[in-house]
PDB file of C-alpha atoms in Angstrom:
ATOM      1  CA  UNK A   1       0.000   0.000   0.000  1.00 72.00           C
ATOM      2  CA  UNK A   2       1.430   3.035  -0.936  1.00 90.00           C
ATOM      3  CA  UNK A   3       1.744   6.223   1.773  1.00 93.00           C
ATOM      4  CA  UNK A   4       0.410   8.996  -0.031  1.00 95.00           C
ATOM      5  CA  UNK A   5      -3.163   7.405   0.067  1.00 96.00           C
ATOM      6  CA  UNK A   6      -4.113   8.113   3.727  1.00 96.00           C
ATOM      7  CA  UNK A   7      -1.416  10.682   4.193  1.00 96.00           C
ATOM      8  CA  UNK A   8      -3.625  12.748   1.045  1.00 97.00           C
ATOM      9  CA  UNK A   9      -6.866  11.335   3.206  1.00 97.00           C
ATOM     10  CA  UNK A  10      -5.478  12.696   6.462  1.00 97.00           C
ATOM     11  CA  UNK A  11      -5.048  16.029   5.136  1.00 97.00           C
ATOM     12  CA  UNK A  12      -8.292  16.381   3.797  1.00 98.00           C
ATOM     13  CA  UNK A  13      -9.488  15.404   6.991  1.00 97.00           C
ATOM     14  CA  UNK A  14      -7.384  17.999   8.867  1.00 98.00           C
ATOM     15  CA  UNK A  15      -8.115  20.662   6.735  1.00 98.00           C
ATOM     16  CA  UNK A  16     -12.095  19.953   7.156  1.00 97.00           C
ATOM     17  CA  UNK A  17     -11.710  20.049  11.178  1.00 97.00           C
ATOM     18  CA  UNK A  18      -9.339  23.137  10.335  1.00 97.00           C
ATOM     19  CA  UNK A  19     -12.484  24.828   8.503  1.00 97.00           C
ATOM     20  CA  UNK A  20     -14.447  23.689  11.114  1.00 96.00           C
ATOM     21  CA  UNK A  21     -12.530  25.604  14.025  1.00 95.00           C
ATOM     22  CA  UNK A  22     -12.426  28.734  12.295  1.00 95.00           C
ATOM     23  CA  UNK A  23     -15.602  29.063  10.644  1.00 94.00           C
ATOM     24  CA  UNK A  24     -18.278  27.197  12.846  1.00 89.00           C
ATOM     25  CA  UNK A  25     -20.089  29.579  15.558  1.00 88.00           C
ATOM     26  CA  UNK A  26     -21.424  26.707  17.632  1.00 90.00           C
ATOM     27  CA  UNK A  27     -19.093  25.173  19.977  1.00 90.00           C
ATOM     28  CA  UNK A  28     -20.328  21.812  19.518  1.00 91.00           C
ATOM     29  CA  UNK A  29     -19.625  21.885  16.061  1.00 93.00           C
ATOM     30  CA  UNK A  30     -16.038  23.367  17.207  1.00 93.00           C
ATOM     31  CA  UNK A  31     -15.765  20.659  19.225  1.00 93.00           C
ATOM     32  CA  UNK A  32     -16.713  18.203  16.175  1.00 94.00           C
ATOM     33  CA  UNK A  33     -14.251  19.847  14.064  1.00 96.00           C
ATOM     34  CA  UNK A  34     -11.203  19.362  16.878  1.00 95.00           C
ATOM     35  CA  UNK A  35     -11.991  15.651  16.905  1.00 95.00           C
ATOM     36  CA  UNK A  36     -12.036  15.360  13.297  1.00 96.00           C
ATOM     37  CA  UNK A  37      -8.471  17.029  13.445  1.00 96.00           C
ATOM     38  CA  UNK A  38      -7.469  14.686  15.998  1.00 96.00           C
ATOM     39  CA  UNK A  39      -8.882  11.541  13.907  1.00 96.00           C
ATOM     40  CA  UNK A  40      -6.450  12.985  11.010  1.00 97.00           C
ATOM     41  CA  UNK A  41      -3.552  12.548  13.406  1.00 96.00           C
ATOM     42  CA  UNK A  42      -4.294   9.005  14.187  1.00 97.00           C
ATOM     43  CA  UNK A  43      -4.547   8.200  10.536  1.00 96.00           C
ATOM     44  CA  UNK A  44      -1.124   9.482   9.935  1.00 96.00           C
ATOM     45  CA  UNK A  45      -0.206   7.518  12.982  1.00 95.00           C
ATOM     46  CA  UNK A  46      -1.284   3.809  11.538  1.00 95.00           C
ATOM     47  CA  UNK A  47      -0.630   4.700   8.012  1.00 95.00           C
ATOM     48  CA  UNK A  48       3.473   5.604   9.241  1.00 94.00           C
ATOM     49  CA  UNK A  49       3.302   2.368  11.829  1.00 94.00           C
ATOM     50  CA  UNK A  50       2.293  -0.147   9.528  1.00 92.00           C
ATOM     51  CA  UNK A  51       4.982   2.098   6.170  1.00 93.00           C
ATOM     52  CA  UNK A  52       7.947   1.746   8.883  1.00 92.00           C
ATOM     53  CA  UNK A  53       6.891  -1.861  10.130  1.00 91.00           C
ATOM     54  CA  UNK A  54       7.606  -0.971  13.510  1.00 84.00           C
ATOM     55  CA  UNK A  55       7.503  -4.288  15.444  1.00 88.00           C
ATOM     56  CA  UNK A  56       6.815  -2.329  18.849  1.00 89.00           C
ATOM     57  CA  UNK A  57       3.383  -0.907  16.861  1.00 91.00           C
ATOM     58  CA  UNK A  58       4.367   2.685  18.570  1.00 92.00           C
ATOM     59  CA  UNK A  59       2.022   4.321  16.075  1.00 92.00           C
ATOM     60  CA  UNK A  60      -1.118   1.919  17.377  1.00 93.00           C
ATOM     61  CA  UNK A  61       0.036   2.593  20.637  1.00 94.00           C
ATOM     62  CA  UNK A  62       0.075   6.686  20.201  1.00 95.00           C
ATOM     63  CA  UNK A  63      -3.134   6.228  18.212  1.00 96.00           C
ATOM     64  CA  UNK A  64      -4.961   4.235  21.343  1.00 96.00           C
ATOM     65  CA  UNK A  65      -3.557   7.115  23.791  1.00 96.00           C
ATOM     66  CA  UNK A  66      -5.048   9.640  21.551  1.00 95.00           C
ATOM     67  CA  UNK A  67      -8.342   7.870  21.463  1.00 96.00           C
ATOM     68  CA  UNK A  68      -8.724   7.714  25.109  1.00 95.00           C
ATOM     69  CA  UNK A  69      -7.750  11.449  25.117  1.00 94.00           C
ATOM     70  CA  UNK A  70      -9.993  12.792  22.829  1.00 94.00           C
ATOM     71  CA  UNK A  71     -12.983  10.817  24.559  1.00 94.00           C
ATOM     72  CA  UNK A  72     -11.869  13.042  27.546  1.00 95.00           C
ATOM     73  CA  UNK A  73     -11.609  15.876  25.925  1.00 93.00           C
ATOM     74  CA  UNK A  74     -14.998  15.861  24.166  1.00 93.00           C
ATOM     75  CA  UNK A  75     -16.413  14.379  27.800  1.00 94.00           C
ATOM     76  CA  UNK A  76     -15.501  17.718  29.381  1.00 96.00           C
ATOM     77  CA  UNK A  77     -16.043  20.126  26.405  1.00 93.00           C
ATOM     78  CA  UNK A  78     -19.609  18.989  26.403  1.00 93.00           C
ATOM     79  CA  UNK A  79     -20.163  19.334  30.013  1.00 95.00           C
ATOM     80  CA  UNK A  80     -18.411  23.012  29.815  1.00 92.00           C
ATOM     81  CA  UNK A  81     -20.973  23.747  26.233  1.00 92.00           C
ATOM     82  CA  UNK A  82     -23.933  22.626  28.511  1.00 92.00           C
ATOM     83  CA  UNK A  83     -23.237  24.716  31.478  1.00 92.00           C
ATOM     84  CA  UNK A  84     -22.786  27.398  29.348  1.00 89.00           C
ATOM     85  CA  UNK A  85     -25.615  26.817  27.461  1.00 89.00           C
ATOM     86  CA  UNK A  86     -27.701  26.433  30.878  1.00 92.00           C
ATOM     87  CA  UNK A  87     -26.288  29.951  32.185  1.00 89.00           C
ATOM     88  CA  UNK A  88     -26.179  32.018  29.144  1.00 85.00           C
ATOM     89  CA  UNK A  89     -29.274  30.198  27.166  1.00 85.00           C
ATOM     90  CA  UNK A  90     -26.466  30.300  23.587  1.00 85.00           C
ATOM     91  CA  UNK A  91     -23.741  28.354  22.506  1.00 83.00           C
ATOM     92  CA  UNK A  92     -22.741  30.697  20.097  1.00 86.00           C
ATOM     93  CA  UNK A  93     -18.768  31.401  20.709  1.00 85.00           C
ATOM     94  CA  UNK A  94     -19.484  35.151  19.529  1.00 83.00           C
ATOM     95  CA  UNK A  95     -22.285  35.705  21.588  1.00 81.00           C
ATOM     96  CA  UNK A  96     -20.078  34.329  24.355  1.00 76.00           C
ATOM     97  CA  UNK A  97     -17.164  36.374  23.553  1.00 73.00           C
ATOM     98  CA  UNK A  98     -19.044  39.890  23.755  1.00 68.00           C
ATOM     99  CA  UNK A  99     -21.214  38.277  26.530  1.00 64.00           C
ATOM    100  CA  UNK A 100     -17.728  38.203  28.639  1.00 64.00           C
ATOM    101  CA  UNK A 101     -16.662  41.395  27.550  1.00 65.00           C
ATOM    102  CA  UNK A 102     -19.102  43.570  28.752  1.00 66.00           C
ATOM    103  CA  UNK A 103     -19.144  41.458  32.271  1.00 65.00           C
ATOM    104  CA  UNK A 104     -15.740  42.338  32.629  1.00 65.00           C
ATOM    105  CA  UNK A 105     -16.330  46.007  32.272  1.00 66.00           C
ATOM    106  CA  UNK A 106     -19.643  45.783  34.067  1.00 68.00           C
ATOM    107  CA  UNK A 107     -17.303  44.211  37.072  1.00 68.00           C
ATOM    108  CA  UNK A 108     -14.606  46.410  36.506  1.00 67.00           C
ATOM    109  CA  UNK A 109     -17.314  49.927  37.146  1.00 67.00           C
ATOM    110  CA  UNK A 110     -18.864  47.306  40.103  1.00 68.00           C
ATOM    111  CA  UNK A 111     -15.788  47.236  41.940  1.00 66.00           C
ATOM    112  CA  UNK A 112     -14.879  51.205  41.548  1.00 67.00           C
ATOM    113  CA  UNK A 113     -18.384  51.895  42.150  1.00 61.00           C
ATOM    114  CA  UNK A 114     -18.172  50.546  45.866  1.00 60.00           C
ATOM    115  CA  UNK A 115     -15.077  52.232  46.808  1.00 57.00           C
ATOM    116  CA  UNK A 116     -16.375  55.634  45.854  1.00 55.00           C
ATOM    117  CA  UNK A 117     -19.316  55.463  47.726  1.00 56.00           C
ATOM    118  CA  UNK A 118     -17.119  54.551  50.770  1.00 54.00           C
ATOM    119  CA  UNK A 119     -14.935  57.803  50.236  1.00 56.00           C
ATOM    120  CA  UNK A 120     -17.819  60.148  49.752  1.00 54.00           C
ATOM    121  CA  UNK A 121     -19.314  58.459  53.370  1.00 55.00           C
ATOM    122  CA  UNK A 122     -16.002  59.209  55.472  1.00 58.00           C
ATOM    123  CA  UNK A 123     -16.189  62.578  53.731  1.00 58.00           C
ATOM    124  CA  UNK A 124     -19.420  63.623  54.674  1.00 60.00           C
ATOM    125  CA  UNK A 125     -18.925  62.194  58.629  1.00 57.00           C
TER     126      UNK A 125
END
């Protein structure tokens, strides 16, 4: 079997989940994307194992250990999306980008807010 198959397969592949980072709103389909990125990698990893022969199977291996951390990573992701989702009722990444910009400068006039109202009460006693 000749390399350039899956390696040509694993860049397509990549450069979908690539598209899929940058262009998708929705963080599940963000999340979609990174494990389509990460499937791309464990092509590559098989397809160069079983090339180089590798009697150890290091490339299996590395592909197994990616596996297991991928389900982890899309375990947590989606509990992260759905508390998000619960508290801010979107899972729009924009929406949630401007949504923590303005609390930080809402908190940011909060916490100056409090201080001058202190000074102007020891100034007036």
């Amino acid at each position: 079997m000749h390399l350039a198959y899956p390696a040509v397969l694993a860049v397509l592949l990549f450069c979908t989940g690539l598209y899929g980072v940058l262009a998708r709103r929705n963080a599940i389909l963000v999340l979609m994307s990174v494990e389509l990125m990460l499937n791309a990698v464990n092509l590559n990893l098989v397809a160069f194992d079983v090339w180089l022969r590798d009697a150890l199977h290091s490339g299996q291996a590395l592909t197994l250990f990616t596996i297991a951390i991928a389900a982890a990573e899309i375990g947590i992701g989606l509990a992260i999306v759905l508390a998000v989702h619960r508290n801010r009722g979107t899972s729009d990444i924009d929406r949630l980008r401007d949504t923590a910009e303005t609390d930080a400068a809402e908190d940011a006039d909060q916490a100056t807010a409090p201080a001058g109202k202190a000074q102007k009460a020891e100034a007036t006693a």
